C-alpha atoms as one frame of an Amber mdcrd trajectory, in Angstrom:
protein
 -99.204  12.776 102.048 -97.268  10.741 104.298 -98.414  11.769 107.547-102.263
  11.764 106.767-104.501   8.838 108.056-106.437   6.836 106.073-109.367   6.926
 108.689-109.195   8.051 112.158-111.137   6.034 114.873-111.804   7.223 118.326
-110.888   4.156 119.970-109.686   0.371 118.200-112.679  -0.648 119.400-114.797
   1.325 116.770-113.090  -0.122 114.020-115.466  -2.937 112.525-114.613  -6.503
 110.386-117.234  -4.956 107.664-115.860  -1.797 107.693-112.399  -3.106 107.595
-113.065  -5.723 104.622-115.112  -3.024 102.308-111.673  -1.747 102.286-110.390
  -4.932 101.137-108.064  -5.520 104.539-107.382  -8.913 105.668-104.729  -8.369
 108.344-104.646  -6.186 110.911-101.556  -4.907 112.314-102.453  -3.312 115.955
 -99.744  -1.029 117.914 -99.939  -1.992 121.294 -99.017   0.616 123.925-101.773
   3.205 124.092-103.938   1.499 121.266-104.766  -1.640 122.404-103.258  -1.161
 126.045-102.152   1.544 128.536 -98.569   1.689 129.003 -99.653   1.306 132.485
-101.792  -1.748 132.817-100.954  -5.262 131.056-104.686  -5.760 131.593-107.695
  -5.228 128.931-110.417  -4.055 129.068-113.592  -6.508 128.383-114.448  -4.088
 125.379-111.342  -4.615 123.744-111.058  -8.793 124.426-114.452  -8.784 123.036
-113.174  -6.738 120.072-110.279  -8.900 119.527-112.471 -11.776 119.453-114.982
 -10.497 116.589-112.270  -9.714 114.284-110.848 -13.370 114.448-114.281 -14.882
 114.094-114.954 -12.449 110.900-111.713 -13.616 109.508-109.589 -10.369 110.227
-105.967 -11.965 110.707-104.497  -9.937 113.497-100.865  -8.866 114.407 -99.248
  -7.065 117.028 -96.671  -4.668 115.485 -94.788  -2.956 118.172 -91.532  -0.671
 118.655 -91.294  -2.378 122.289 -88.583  -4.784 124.038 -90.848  -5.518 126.476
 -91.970  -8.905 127.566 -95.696  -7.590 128.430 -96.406  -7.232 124.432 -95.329
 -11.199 123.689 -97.461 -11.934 127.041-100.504 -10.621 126.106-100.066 -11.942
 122.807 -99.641 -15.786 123.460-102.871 -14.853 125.683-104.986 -13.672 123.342
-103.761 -15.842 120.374-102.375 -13.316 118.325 -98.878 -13.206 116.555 -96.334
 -10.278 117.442 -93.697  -8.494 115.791 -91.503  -6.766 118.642 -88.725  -4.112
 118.047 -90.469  -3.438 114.834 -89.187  -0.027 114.551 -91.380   2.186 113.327
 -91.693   4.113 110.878 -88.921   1.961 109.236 -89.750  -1.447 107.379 -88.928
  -3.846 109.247 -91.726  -4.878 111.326 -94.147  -3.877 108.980 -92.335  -5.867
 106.162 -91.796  -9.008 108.595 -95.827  -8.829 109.150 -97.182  -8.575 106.022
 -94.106 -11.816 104.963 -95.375 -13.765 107.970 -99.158 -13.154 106.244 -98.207
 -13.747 102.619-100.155 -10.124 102.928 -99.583  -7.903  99.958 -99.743  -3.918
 101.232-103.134  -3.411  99.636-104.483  -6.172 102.086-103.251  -4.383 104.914
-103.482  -1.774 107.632-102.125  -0.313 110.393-103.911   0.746 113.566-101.857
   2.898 116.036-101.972   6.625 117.910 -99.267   7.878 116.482 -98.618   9.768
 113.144 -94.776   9.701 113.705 -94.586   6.265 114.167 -97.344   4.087 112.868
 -99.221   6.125 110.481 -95.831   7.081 108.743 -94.412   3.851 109.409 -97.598
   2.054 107.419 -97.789   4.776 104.167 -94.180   3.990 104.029 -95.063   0.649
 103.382 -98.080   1.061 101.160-100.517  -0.110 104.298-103.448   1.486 105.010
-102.919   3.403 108.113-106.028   3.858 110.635-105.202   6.553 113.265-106.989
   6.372 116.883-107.019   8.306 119.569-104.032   7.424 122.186-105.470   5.224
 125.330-103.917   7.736 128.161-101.147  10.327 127.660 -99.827  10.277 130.952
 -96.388  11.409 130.358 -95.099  15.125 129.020 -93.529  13.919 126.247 -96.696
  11.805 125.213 -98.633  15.247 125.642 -95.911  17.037 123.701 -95.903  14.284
 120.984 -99.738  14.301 120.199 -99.591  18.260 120.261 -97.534  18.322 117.470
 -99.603  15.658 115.892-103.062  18.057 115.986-102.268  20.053 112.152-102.141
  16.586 110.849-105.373  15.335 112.722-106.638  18.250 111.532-106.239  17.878
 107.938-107.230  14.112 107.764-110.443  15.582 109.864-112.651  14.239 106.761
-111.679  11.090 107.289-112.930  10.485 110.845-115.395   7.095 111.694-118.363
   7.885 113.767
């Protein structure tokens, strides 16, 4: 089904190169806002630079797909040494079709980290990508509360599938 994760993580941070490469993925395509960032902070934590930094030494490539305009995502990006795809649109193609070109990645090579089933984990099956849900960073809006609350039957069926 289209709207079940492959895995579900707590946190990107939990997700590990070995763990990622017994399931034969090579790139790593990372939603930003409320995966790898709060939508209110352009800072990260240490945890998650660290992170970053262990998947490029084990050889994950890594890519920044994200449905934002926003200047922030190509910021941290050229920080951190990471390529981004911006206005990617998900759950459409685009983006997702754009990364896995810019990778010569084929869709079994790939997944897609992000806290949203809507969005990213549709957005990746779509696609053929492995889609790895985690748990949003800070739902600090209503409509982000509303969102995941109509995301919870889905969690709920993909329960098996949770990482320690």
């Amino acid at each position: 089904m289209r709207l079940l994760p492959d895995l579900i993580a707590q946190r990107v941070t939990n997700l590990t190169p070995e763990l990622l490469q017994r399931r034969g993925v090579r790139l790593l395509m990372m939603d930003f806002d409320n995966t790898l960032l709060p939508y209110t902070t352009d800072c990260p934590t240490k945890e998650v630079t660290d992170w970053l930094e262990g998947m490029k030494a084990a050889g994950i490539q890594l890519c920044v797909v994200s449905n934002s305009r926003k200047e922030r995502v190509q910021v941290f990006c050229r920080k951190y040494g990471i390529e981004c795809v911006i206005r990617a649109r998900k759950p459409f193609s685009r983006g997702i079709r754009e990364c896995l070109t810019r990778f010569s990645a084929a869709p079994g090579e790939a997944a897609l980290v992000g806290d949203q089933i809507y969005t990213d984990v549709l957005g990746a099956k779509r696609q053929g990508v492995q889609a790895i849900l985690v748990g949003a960073i800070h739902n600090h809006t209503i409509w982000l509360k509303l969102r995941h609350g109509a995301e919870l039957p889905w969690i709920a069926l993909a329960r098996k599938r949770r990482i320690k």
